[in-house]
XYZ file of C-alpha atoms in Angstrom:
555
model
C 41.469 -86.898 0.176
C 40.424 -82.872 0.125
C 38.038 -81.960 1.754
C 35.016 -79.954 0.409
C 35.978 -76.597 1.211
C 39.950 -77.234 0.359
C 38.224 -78.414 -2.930
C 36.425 -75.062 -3.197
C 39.210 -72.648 -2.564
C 41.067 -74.498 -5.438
C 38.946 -73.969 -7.727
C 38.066 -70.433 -6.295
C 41.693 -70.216 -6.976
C 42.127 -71.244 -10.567
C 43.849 -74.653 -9.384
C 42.158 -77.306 -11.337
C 41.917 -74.931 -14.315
C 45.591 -73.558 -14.915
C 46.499 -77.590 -14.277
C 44.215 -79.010 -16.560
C 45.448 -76.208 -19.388
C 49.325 -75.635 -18.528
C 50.774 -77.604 -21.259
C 48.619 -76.326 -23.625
C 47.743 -72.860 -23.388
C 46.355 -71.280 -26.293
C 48.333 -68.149 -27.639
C 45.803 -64.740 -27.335
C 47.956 -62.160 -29.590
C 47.034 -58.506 -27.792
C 47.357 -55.307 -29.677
C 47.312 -52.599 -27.479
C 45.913 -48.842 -29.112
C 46.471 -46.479 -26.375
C 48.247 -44.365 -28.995
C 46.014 -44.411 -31.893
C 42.383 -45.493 -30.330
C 43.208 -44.312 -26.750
C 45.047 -40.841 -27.783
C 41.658 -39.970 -29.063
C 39.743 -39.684 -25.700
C 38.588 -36.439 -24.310
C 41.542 -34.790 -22.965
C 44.297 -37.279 -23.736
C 47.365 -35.435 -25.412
C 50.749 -37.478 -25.988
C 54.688 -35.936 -26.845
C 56.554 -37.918 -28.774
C 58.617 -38.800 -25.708
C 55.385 -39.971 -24.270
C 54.708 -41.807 -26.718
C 58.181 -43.774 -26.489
C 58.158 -44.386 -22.743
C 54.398 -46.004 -23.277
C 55.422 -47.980 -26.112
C 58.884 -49.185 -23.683
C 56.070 -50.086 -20.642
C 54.050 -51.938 -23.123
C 56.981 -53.876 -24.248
C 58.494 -54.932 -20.800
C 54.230 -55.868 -20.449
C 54.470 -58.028 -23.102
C 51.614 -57.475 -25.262
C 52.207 -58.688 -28.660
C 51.340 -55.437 -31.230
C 51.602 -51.794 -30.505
C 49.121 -49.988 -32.586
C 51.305 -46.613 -32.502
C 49.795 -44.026 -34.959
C 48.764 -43.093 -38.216
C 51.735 -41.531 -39.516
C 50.067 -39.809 -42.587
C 48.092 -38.064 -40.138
C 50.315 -35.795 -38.492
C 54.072 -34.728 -38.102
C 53.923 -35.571 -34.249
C 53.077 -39.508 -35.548
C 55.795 -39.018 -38.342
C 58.292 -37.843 -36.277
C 57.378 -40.660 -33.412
C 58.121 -43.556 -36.491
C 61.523 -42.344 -36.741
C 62.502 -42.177 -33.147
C 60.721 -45.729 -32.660
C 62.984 -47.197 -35.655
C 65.941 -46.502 -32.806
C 63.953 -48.756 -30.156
C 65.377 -52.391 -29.114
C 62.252 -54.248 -28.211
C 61.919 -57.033 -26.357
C 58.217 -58.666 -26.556
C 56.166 -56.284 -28.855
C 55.601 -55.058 -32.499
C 54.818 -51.624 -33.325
C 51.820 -51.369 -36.115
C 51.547 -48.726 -37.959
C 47.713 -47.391 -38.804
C 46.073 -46.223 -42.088
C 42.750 -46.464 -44.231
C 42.253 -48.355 -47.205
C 43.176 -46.280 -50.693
C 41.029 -43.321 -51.571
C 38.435 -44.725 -54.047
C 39.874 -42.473 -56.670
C 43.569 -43.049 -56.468
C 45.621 -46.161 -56.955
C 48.057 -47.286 -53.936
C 50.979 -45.938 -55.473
C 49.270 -42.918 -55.913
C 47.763 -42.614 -52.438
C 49.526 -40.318 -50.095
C 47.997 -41.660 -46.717
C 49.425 -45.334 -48.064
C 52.933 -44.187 -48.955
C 53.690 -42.305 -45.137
C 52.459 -45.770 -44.025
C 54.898 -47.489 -45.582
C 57.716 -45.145 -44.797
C 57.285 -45.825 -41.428
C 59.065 -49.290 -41.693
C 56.745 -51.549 -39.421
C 56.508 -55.040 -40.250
C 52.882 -54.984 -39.494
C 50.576 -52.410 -40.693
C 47.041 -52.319 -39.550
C 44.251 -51.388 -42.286
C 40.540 -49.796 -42.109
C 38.016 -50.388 -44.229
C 34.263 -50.251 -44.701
C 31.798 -53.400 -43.611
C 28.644 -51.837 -43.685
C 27.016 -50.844 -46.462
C 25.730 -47.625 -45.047
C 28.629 -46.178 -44.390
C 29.993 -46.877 -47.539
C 26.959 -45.039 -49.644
C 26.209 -42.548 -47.506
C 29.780 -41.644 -45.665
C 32.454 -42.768 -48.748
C 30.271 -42.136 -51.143
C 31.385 -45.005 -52.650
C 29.414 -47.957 -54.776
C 29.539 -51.062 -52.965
C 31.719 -52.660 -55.496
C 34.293 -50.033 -55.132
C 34.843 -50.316 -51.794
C 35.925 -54.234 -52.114
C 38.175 -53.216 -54.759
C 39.386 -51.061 -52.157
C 39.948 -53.739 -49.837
C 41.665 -56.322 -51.647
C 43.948 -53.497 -53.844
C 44.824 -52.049 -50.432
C 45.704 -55.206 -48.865
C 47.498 -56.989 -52.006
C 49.514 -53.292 -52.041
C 50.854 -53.684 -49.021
C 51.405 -57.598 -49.000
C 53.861 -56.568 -52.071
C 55.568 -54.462 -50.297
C 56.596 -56.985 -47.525
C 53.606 -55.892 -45.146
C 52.157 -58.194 -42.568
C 48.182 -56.537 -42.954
C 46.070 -56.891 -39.950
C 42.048 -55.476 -41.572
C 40.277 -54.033 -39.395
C 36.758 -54.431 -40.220
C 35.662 -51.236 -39.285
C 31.459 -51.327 -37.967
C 31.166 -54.850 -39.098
C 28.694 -55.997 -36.349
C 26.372 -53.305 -37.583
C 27.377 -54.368 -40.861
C 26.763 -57.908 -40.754
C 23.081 -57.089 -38.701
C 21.789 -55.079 -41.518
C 23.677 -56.886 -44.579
C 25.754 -60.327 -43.599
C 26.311 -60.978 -47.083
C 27.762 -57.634 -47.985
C 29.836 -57.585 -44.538
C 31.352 -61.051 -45.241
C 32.049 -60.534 -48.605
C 34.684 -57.098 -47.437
C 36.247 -59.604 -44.973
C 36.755 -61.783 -48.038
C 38.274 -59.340 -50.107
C 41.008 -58.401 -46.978
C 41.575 -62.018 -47.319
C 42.052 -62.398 -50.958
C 44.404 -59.265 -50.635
C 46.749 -61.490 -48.168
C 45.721 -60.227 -44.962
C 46.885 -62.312 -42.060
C 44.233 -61.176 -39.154
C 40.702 -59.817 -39.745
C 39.950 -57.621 -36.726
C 36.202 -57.574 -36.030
C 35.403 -54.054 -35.130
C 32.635 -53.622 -32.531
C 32.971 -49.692 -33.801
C 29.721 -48.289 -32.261
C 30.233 -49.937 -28.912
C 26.302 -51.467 -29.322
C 26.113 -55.025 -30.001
C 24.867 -57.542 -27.458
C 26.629 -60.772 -26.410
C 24.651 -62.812 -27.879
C 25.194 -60.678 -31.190
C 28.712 -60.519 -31.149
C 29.374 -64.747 -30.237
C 26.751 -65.330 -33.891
C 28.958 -62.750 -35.650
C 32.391 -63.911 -34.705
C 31.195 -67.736 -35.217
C 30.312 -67.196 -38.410
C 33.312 -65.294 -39.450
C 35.919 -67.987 -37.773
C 33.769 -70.848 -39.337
C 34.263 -69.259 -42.652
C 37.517 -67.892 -42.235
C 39.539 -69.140 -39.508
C 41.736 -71.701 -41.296
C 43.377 -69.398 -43.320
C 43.652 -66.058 -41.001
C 43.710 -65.666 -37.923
C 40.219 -64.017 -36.429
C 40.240 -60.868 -34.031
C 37.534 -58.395 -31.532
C 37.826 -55.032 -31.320
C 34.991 -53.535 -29.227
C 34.244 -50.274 -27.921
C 32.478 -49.872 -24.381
C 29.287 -47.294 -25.204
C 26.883 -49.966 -23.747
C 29.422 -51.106 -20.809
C 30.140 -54.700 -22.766
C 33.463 -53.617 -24.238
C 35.509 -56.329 -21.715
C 32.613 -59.107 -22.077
C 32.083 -58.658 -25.813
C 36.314 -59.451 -25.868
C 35.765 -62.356 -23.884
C 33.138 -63.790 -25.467
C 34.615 -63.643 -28.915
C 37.388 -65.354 -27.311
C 34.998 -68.133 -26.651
C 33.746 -67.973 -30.029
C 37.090 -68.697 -31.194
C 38.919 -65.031 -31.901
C 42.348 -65.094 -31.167
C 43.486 -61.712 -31.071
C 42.250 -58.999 -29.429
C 42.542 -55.486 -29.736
C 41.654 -52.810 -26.937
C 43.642 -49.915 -24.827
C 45.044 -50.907 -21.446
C 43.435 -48.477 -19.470
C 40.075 -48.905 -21.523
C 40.055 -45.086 -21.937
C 39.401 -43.422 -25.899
C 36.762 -41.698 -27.583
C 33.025 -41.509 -26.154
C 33.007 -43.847 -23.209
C 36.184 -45.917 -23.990
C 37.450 -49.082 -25.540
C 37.898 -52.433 -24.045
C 40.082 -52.412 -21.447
C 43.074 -54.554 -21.721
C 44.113 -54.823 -18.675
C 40.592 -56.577 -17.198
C 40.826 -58.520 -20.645
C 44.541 -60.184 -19.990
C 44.165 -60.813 -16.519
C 40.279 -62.878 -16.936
C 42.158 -64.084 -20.096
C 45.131 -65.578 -18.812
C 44.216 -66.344 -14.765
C 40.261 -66.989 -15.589
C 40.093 -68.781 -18.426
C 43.735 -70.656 -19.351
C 45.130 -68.119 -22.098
C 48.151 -67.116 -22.646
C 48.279 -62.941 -23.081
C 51.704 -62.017 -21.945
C 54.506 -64.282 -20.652
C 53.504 -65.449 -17.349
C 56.484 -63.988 -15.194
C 54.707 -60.441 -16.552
C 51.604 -60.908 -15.243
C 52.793 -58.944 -11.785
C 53.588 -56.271 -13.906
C 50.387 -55.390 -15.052
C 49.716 -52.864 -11.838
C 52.974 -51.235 -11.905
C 52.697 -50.855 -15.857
C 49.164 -49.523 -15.506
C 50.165 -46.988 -12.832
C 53.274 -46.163 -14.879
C 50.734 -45.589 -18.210
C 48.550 -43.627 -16.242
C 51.043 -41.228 -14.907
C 52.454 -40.415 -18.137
C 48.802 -39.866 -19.799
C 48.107 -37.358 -16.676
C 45.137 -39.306 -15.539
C 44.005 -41.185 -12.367
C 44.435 -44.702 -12.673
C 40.064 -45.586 -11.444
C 40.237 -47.004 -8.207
C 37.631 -49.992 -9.050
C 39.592 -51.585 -11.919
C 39.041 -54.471 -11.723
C 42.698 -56.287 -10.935
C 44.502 -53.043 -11.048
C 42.472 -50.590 -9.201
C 43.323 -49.641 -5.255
C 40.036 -50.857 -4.334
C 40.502 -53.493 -6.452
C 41.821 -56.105 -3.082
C 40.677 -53.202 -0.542
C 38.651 -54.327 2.519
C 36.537 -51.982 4.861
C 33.594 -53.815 6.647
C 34.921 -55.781 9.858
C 34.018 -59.170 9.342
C 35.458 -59.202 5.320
C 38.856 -58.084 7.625
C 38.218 -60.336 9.573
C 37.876 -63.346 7.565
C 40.547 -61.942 4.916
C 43.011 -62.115 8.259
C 42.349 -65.322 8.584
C 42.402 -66.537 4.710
C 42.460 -64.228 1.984
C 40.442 -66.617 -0.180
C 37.741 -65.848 2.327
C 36.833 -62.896 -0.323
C 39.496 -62.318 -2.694
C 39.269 -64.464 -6.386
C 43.162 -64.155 -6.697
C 45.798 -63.210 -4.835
C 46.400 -59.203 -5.519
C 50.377 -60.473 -6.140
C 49.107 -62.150 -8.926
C 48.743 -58.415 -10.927
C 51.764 -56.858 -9.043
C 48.614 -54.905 -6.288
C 48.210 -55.164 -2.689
C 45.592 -56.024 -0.302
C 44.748 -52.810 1.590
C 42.567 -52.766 4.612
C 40.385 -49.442 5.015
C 40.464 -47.757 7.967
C 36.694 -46.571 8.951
C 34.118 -46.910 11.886
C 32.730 -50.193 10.693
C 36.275 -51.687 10.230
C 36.382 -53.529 13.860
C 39.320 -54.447 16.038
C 40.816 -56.996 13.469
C 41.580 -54.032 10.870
C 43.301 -52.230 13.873
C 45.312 -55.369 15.060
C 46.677 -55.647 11.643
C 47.920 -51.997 11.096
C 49.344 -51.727 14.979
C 51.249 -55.042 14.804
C 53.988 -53.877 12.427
C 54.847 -51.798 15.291
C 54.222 -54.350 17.866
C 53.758 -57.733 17.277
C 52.769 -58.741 20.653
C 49.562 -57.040 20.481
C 46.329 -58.434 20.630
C 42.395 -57.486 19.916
C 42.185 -57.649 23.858
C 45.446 -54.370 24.137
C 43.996 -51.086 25.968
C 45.753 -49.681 23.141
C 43.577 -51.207 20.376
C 40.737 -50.023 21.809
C 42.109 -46.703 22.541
C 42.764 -46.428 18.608
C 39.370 -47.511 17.680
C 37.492 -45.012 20.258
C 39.557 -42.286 18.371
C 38.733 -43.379 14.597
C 35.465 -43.523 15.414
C 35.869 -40.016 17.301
C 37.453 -38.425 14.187
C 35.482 -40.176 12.083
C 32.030 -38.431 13.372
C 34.188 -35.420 13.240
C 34.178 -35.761 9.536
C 37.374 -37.587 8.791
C 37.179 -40.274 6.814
C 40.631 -42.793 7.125
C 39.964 -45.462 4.177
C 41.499 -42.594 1.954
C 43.806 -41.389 3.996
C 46.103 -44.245 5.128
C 49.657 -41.699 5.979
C 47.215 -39.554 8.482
C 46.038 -42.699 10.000
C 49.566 -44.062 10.500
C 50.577 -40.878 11.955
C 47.183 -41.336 14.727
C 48.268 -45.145 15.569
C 52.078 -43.704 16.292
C 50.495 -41.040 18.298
C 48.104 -43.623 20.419
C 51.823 -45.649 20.912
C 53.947 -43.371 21.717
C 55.969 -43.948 18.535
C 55.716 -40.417 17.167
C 57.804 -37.336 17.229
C 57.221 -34.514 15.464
C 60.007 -33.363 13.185
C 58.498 -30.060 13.247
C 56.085 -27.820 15.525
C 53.623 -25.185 14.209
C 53.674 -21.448 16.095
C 51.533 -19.775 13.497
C 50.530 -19.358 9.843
C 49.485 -16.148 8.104
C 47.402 -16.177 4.556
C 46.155 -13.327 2.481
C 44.575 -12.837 -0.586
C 44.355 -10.679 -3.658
C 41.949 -9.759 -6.345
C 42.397 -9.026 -8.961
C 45.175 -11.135 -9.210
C 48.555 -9.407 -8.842
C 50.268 -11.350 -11.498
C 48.983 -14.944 -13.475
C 50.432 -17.159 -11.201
C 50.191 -16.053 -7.702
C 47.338 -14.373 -5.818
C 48.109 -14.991 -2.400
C 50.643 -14.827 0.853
C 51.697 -17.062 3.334
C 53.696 -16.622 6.475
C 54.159 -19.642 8.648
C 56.877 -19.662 12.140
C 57.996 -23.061 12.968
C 60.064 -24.892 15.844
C 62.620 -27.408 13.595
C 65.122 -28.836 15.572
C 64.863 -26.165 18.664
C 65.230 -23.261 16.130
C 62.789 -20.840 15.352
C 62.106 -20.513 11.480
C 60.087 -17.802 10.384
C 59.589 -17.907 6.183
C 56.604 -16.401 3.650
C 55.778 -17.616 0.134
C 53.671 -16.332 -2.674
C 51.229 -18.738 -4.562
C 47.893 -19.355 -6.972
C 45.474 -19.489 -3.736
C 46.472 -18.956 -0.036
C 46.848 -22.990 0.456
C 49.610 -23.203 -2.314
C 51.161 -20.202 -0.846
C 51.213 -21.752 2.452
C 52.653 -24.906 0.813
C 55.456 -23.154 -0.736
C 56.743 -21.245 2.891
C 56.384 -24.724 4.300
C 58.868 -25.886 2.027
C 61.097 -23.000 2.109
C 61.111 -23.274 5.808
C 61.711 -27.519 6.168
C 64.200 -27.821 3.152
C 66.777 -26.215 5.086
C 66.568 -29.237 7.662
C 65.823 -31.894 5.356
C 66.398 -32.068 1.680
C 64.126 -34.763 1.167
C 60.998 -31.893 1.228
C 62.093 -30.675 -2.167
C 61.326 -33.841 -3.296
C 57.152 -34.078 -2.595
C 54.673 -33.018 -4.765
C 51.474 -33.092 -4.856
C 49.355 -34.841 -7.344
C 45.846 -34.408 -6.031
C 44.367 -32.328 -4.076
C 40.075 -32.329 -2.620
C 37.760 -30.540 -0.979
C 34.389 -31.832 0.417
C 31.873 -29.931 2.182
C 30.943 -31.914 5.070
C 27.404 -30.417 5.917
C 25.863 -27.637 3.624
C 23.286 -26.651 6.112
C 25.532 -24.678 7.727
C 26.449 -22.671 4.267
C 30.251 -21.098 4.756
C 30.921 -22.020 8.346
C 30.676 -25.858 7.346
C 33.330 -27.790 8.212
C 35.166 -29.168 5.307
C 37.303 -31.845 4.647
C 40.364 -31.828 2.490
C 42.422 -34.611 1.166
C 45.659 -34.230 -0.694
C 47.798 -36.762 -2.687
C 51.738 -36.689 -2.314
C 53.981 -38.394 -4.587
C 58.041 -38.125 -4.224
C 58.717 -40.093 -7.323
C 58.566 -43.409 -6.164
C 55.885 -43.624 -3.447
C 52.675 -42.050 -3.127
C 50.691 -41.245 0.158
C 47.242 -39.916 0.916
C 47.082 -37.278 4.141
C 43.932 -35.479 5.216
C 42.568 -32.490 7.367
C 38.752 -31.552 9.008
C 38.443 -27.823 10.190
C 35.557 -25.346 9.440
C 38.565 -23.487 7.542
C 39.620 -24.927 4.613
C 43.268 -23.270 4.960
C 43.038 -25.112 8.219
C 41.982 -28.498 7.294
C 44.618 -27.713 4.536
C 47.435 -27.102 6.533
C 46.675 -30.614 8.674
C 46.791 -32.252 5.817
C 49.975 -30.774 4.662
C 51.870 -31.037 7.847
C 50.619 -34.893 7.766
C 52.372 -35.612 4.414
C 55.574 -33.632 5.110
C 55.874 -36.108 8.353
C 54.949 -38.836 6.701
C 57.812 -38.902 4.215
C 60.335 -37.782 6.955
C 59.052 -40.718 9.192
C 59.113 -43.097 6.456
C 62.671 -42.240 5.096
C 64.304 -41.922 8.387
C 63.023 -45.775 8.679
C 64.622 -46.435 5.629
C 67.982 -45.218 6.853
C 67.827 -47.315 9.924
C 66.955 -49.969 8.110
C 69.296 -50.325 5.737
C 72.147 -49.526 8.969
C 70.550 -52.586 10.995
């Protein structure tokens, strides 16, 4: 017989509920709009070949429909149509985006309908007005009209061997003010032969509450002869629950952007909708071998859009399965269900363990051991490591976000570090004006590599990324591997203003050599100083961790 608690983590696990629902998991068709809805966010821009190698992550994903463009819109979405006629996909669908007819042409006649069927999707995904306001007073259009435009639009494309997902544009506002009026567009999409009706929650402001009534009333009405779907925006934060709850209410396709980002504050974000979808509640989103895909995709979908992937995403995020306080690490040590919901696997992330002052012995016992099993909570050495995080720490570093410098200090307190390199001085100057666009500064830096003296100079935008660049021109020559770090992020915080310029500052930079990414940091009153720490950190950080790999793969 279990006992209480085994019957607890069980059901904190999902246990009883993916058992009870395994053989009979109900099918939640995703379509996915970081091209159309997403691509419209403050400061997202996308190539054509962007646009491809999204579409190609979404597809090894999973989702079902790839809402891709509106290809009467532009010549970038054109020309993306014809490259993505060339694509063998695997899992997904790629929907092509339009309005309904203009209120004074026919279909045939309608320019905006004729580039949408030239771009050869089997599914095309259609707008059209819900709310009566916005068809008076935006369209300009009697309210009669605009149902003709509906169910010509829809019948149009039907004819033309079109699979027509409606979305409903504003019809929780619609069916607030009007429920008649709002209904009676859905039943003109459906009439027309559409095969989804897309709920669009289009100014991100319904409640719960009002979005479960609304979506009951539509599946009641319509649900055996389309299938029902949510499309929510997140202006009031309720983007992800408004999904969910629909869901519940009986939609069964749901429409969002993976990352959640898009215009104002966002749409729903997939990737917190699939995972409560399929581990939470007994869906099925994507196959279930993909589901550890979903961080790796994520990362990859951020990286191509140019953006930071938020650390607290839910599921996906780095803090997502991050623990700093020392009893959490101590308990998660001991069982992980302690505080996690799922296992970070699950998603494809990984439990990380801060490093900080209030992380205890137990975080430091866990980080030391892959270099020595044998020790123990109770090992001078532990402690010795813990008197100097909390040393540097009230110095102003700060190691939760800087996990390759902290490595570096545990090898140090072991005796399991030499330096590939040695520092005998560094030179900077500036400029200004500016002596050409790009570069504004000088670096010289002399260095010990390997016994030999290197002396080398570089120009850059800024003293630091001058210094960066002689670093490089002075390591390559001894290992090749330099060329291949970049940085992708690089910070400066001002550690205590009272003391105006001569404040100590701390800087944290981001590495990345194409496969891996590592986090290194400096604290100096100079910022070229705490720069140059933090630089020499992530050069020795990659040469450590690839000279591992050699051995490794020798052993």
């Amino acid at each position: 017989m279990l006992k209480n608690f085994e019957i607890l983590v069980l059901e904190e696990s999902g246990f009883f509920l993916h058992n009870s629902v395994m053989t009979d998991k109900k099918k939640i068709s995703i379509l996915d709009s970081t091209l159309r809805d997403g691509s419209q966010g403050e400061g997202i821009s996308y190539s054509v070949q962007d646009k491809i190698n999204i579409v190609l992550a979404l597809d090894e994903l999973g989702v079902t429909f790839i809402e891709a463009g509106n290809p009467g819109s532009n010549p970038k979405d054109m020309e993306f149509f014809i490259e993505a006629k060339k694509l063998q996909l695997k899992n997904s669908k790629i929907v092509a985006f339009g309005s309904t007819r203009r209120r004074d042409l026919s279909c045939a006649e309608d320019v905006n309908l004729q580039s949408l069927l030239s771009a050869d999707t089997e599914y095309v995904c259609i707008f059209g007005k819900t709310w009566d306001f916005q068809v008076t007073d935006i369209l300009h259009a009697t309210l009669d009209e605009n149902i003709e435009m509906i169910r010509d639009t829809v019948a149009y494309l039907k004819s033309k061997d079109k699979k027509v997902i409606f979305d409903a544009e504003h019809f929780f506002t619609g069916y607030k003010v009007n429920p008649e009026y709002a209904l009676k567009s859905l039943e003109a999409a459906v009439e027309g032969g559409a095969v989804c009706l897309s709920l669009c929650e289009t100014k991100g402001g319904a409640m719960p509450s009002e979005c479960k009534n609304a979506v009951e009333a539509v599946v009641s009405r319509f649900g055996s002869k389309v299938e029902v779907g949510i499309h929510t925006h997140n202006d009031c934060g309720l983007a992800v629950a408004n999904s969910l709850i629909a869901v519940e209410a009986g939609a069964s396709h749901v429409q969002g952007v993976l990352l959640g980002f898009g215009e104002r504050t966002g749409n729903a974000n997939l990737s917190t909708i699939i995972a409560d979808l399929q581990l939470k509640l007994g869906f099925e989103c994507v196959p279930p071998e993909n589901m550890k895909l979903l961080t790796p995709i994520c990362k990859r979908i951020a990286e191509i859009t140019n953006i930071a992937l938020e650390p607290g995403m839910p599921f996906v995020g780095s803090s997502a399965f991050a623990h700093k306080a020392g009893m959490h690490i101590d308990a998660v040590i001991k069982n992980p269900f302690a505080y996690e919901h799922i296992e970070p696997e699950t998603v494809g992330n990984e439990r990380v363990f801060l490093m900080s002052e209030v992380a205890g012995k137990s975080m430091i016992v866990e980080k030391v051991q892959k270099f020595d099993k044998s020790l123990t909570k109770n090992s001078p050495v532990v402690a010795e490591i813990v008197k100097r995080v909390k040393d540097l720490e009230h110095e102003g570093y700060q190691f939760e976000g800087a996990d390759a410098s902290f490595e570096i200090l545990v090898r140090k307190a072991m005796g399991k570090y030499q330096p590939f390199f040695n520092l005998h001085y560094y030179k900077t100057s500036g400029e200004f004006p500016r002596f050409s666009d790009d570069q504004s500064a000088f670096a010289q830096v002399k260095l010990d590599v390997e016994g030999t003296a290197v002396i080398t100079a570089g120009e850059g935008d800024g003293p630091v990324n001058a210094m960066d660049t002689a670093l490089r021109k002075a390591l390559v020559q001894f290992y090749p591997a330099v060329a291949k770090i970049h940085l992708t992020d690089y910070k400066v915080r001002v550690l205590d203003g009272k003391e105006a310029t001569a404040s100590a500052v701390r800087v944290l930079i981001e590495s990345s050599d194409g496969e891996n990414s590592w986090s290194t940091m400096g604290v100096a009153s100079d910022v070229i100083e705490a720069s140059y720490i933090a630089l020499a950190d992530s050069f020795e950080y990659k040469l450590i961790k690839d000279l591992e790999r050699k051995y490794s793969r020798i052993i």
